Short mmCIF file of N, CA, C and O in Angstrom, two decimals:
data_model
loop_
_atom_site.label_atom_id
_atom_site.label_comp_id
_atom_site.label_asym_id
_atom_site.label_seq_id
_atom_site.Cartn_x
_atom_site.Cartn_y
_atom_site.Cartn_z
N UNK A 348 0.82 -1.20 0.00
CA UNK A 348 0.00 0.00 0.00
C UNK A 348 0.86 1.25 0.00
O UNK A 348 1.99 1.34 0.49
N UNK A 349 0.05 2.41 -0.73
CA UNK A 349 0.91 3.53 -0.67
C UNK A 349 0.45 4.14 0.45
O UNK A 349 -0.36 3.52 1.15
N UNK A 350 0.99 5.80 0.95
CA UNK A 350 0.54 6.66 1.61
C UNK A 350 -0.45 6.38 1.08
O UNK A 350 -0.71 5.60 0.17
N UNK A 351 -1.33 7.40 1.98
CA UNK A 351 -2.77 7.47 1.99
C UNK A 351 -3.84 6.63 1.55
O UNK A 351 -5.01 6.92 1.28
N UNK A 352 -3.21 5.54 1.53
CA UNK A 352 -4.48 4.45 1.30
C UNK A 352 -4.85 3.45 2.52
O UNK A 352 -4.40 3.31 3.65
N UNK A 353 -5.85 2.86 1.81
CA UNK A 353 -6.62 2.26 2.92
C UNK A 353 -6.53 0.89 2.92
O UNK A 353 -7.00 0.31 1.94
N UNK A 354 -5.73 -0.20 4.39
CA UNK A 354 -5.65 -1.41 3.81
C UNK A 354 -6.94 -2.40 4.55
O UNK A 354 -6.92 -2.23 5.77
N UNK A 355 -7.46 -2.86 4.35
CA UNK A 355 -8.59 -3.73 4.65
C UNK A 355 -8.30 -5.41 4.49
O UNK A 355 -7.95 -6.05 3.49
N UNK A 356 -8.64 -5.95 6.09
CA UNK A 356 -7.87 -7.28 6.48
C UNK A 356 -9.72 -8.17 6.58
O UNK A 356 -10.77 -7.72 7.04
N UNK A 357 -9.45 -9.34 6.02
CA UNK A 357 -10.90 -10.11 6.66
C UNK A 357 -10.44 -10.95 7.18
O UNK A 357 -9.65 -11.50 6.41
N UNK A 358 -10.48 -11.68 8.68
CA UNK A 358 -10.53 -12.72 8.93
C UNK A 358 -11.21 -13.44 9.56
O UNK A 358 -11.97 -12.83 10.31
N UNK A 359 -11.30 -14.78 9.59
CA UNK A 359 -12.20 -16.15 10.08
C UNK A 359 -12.03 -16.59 11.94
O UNK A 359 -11.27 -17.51 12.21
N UNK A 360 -12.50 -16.13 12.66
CA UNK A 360 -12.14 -16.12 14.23
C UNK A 360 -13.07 -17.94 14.41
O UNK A 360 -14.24 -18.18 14.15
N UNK A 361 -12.20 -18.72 14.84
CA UNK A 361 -13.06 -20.06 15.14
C UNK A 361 -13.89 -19.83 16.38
O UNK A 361 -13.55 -18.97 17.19
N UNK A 362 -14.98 -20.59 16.56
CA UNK A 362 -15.23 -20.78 18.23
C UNK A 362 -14.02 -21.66 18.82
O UNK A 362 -13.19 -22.48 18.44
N UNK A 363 -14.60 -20.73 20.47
CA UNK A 363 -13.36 -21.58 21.11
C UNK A 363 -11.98 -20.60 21.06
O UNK A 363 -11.28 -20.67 22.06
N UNK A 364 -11.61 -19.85 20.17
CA UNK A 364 -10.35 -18.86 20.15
C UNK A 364 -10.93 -17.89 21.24
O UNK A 364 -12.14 -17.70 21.36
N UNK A 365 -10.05 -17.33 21.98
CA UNK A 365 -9.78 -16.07 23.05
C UNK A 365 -8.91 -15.31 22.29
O UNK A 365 -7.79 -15.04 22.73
N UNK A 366 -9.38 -14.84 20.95
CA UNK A 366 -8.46 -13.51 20.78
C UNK A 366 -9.79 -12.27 21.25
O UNK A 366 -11.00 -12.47 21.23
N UNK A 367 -9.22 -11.28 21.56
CA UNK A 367 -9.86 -10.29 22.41
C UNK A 367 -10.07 -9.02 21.60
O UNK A 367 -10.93 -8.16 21.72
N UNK A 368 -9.05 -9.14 20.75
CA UNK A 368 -8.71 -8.00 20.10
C UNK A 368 -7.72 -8.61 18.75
O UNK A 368 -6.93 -9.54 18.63
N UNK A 369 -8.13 -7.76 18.04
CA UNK A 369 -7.05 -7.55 16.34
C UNK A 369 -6.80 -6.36 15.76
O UNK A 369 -7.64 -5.49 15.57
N UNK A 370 -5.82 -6.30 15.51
CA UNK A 370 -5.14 -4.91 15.27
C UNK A 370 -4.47 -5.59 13.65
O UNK A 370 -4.29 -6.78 13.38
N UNK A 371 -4.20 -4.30 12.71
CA UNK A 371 -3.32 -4.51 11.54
C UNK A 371 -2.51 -3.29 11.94
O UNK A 371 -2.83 -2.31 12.60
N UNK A 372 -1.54 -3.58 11.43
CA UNK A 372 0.18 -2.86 11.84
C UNK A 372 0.57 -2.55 10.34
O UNK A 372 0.14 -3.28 9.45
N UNK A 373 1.59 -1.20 10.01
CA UNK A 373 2.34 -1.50 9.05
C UNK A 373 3.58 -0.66 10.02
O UNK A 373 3.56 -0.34 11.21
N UNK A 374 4.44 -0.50 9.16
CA UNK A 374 6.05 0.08 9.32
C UNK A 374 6.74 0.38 7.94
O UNK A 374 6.99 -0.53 7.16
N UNK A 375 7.03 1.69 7.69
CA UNK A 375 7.29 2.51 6.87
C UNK A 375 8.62 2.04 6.49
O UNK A 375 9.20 1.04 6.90
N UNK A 376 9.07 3.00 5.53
CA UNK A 376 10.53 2.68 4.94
C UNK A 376 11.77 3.55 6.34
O UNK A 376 12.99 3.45 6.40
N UNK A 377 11.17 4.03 6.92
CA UNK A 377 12.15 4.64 8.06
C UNK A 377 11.38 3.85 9.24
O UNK A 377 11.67 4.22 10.38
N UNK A 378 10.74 3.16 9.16
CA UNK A 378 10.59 1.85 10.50
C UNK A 378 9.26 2.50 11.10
O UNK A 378 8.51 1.69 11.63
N UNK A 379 8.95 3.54 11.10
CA UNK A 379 7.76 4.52 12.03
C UNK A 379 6.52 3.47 11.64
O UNK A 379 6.59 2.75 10.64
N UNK A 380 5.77 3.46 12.24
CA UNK A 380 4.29 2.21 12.68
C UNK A 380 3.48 2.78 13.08
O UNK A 380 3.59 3.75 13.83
N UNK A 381 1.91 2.00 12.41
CA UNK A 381 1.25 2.31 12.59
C UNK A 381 0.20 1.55 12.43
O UNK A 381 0.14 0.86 11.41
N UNK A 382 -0.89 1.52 13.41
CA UNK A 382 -1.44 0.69 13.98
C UNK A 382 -3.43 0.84 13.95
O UNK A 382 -3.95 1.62 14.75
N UNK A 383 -4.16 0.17 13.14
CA UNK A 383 -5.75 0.38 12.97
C UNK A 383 -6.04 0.42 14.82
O UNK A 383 -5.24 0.33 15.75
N UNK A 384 -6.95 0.53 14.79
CA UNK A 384 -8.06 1.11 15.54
C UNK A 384 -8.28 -0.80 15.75
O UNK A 384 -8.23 -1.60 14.82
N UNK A 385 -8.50 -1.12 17.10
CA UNK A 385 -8.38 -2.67 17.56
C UNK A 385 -10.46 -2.86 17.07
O UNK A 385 -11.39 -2.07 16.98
N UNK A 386 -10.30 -4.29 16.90
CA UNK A 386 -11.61 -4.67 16.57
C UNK A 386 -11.78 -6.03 18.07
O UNK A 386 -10.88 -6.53 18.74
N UNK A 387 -12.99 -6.21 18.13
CA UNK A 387 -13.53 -7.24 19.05
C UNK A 387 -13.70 -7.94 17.96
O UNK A 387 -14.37 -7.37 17.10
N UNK A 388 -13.22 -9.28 17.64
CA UNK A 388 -14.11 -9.98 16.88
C UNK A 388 -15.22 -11.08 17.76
O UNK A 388 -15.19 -11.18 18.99
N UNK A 389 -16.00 -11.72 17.01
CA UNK A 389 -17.27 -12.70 17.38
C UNK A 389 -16.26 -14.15 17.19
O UNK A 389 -15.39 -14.11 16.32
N UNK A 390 -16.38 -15.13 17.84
CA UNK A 390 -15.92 -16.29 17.71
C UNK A 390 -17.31 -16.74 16.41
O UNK A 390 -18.51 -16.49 16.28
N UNK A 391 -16.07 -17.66 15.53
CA UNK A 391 -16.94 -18.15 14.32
C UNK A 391 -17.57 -17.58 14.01
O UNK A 391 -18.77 -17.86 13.98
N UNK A 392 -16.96 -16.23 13.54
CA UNK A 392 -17.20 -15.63 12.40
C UNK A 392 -16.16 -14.35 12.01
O UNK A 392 -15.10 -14.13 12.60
N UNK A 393 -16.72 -13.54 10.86
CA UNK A 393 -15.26 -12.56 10.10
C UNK A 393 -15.31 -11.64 11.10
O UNK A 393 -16.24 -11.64 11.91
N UNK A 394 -14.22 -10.71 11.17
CA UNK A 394 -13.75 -9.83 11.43
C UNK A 394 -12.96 -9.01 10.78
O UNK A 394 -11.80 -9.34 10.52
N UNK A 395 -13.55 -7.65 10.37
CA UNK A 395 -12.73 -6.98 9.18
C UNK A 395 -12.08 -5.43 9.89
O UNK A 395 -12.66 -4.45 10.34
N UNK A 396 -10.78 -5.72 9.74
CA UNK A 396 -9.71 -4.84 10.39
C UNK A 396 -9.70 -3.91 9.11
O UNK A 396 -9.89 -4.46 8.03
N UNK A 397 -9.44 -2.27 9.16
CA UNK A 397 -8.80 -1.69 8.18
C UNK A 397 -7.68 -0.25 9.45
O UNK A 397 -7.76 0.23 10.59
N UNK A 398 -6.85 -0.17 8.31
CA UNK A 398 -5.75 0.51 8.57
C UNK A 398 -5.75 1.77 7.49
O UNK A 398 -5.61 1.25 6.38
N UNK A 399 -5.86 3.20 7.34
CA UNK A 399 -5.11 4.08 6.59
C UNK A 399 -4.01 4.01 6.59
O UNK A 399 -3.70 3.54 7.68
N UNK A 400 -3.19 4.18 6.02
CA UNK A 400 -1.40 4.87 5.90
C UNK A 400 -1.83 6.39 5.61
O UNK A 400 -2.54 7.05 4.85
N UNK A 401 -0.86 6.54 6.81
CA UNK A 401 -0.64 8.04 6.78
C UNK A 401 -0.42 8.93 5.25
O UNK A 401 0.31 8.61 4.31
N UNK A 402 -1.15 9.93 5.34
CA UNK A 402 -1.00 10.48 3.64
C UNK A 402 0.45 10.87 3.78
O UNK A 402 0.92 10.42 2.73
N UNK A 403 1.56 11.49 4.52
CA UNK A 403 2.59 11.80 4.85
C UNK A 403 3.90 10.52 4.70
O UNK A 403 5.05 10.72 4.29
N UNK A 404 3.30 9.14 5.19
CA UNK A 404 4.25 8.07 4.91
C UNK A 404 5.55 7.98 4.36
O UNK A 404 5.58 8.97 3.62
N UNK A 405 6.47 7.51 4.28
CA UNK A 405 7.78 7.53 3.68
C UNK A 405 7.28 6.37 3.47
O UNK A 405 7.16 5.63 4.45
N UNK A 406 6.86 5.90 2.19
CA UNK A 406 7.07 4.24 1.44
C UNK A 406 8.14 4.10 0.26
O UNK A 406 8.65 5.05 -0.33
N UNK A 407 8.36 2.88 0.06
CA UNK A 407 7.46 1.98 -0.04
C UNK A 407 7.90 1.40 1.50
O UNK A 407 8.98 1.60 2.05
N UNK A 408 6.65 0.55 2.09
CA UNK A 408 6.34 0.07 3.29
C UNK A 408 7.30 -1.19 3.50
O UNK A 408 7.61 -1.95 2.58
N UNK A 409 7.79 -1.36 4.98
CA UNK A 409 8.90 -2.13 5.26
C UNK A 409 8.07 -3.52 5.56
O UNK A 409 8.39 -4.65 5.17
N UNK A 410 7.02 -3.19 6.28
CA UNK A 410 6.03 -4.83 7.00
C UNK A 410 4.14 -4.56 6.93
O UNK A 410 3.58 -3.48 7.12
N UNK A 411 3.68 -5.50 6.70
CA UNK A 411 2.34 -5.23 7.02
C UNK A 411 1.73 -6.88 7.86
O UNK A 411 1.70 -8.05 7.49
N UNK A 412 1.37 -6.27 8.97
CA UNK A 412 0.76 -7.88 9.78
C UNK A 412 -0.54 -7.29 10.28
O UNK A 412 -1.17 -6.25 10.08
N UNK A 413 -0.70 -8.35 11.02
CA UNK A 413 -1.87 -8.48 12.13
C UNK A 413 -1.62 -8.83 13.78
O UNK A 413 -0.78 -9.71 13.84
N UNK A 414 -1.82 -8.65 14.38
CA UNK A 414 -1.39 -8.57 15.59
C UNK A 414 -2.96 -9.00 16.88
O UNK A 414 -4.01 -8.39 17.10
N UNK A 415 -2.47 -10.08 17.35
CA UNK A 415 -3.82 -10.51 18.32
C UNK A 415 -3.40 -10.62 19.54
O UNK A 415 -2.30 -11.03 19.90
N UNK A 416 -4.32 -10.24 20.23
CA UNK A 416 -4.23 -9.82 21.43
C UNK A 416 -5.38 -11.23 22.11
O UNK A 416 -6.46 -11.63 21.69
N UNK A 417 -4.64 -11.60 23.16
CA UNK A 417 -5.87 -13.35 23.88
C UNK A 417 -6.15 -12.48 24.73
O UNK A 417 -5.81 -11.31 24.85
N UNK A 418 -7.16 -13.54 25.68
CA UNK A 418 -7.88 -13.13 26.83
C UNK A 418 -7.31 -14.58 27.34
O UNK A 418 -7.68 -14.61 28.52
N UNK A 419 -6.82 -15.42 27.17
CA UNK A 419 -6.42 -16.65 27.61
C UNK A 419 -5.55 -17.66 26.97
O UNK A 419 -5.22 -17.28 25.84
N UNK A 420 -5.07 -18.80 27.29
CA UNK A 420 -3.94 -19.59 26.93
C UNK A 420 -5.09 -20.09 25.50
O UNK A 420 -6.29 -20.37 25.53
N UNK A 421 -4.07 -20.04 24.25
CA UNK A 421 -5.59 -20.71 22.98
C UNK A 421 -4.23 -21.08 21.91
O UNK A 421 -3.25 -20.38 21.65
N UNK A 422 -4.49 -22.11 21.53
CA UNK A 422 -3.86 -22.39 20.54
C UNK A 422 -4.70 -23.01 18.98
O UNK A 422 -5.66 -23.78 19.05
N UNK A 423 -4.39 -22.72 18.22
CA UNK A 423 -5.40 -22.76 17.21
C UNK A 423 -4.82 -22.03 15.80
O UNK A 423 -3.71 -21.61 15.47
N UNK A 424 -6.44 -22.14 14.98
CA UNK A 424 -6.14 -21.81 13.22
C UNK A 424 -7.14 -20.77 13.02
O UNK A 424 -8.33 -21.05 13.21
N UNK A 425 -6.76 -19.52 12.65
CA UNK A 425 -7.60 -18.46 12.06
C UNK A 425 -7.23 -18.64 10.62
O UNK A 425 -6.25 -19.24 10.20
N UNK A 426 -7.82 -18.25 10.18
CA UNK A 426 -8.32 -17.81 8.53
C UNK A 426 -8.17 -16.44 7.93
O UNK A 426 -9.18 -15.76 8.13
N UNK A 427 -7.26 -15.87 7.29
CA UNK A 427 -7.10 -14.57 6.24
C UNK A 427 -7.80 -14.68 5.14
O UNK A 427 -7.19 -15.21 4.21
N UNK A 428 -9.01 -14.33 4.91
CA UNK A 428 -9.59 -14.48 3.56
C UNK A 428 -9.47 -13.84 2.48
O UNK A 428 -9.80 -14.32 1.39
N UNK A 429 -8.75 -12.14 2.70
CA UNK A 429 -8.26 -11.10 2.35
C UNK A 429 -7.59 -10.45 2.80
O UNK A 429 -7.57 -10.39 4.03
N UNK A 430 -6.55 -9.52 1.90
CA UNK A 430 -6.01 -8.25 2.55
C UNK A 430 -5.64 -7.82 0.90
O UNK A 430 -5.03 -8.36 -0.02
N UNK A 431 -6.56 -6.17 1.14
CA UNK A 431 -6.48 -5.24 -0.30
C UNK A 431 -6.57 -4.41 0.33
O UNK A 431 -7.07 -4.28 1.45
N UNK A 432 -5.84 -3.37 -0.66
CA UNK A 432 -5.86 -1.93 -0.87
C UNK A 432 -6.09 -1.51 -1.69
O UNK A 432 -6.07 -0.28 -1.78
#
C-alpha cells in the first residue's frame, strides 16, 4: 500500500479462540508504525480490520501484519480471507 491508502484485512475467528482484540500494523521505509483502531471480533465468524497509511508516509512500506491480542492460553487456526488496498 501507498501513503494514503486504505488497507482492509478479513478474517475467520473459530469458536473456542480467546483472541480479544485484532489490530493490523504496518512500518514505513524509516521503520515509524502504525497501527488500525483494535476490533472485538465474534468467535466463528469474520472480522474486518482496516488501517489508513498516513497520507505523509515515507514508502514503499517495510512490514504489514496483524497482531492478536488473547484473553487466555488458545492455541489454534484463524483464517485470512483477504487483505487489499
Amino acid at each position: 500500500p501507498g501513503a494514503g491508502q486504505t488497507v482492509t484485512a478479513r478474517i475467520w475467528v473459530p469458536s473456542g479462540a480467546t483472541i480479544s482484540r485484532i489490530h493490523l500494523f504496518s512500518q514505513g521505509a524509516n521503520w515509524n508504525g502504525w497501527y488500525s483502531n483494535s476490533v472485538t471480533p465474534t468467535a466463528n465468524g469474520w472480522a474486518t480490520v482496516q488501517l489508513t497509511i498516513p497520507s505523509n508516509a515515507n514508502v514503499p512500506l517495510n512490514s504489514l501484519g496483524l497482531n492478536f491480542d488473547l484473553s487466555g492460553n488458545w492455541s489454534g487456526t484463524i483464517y485470512i480471507d483477504s487483505v487489499q488496498w
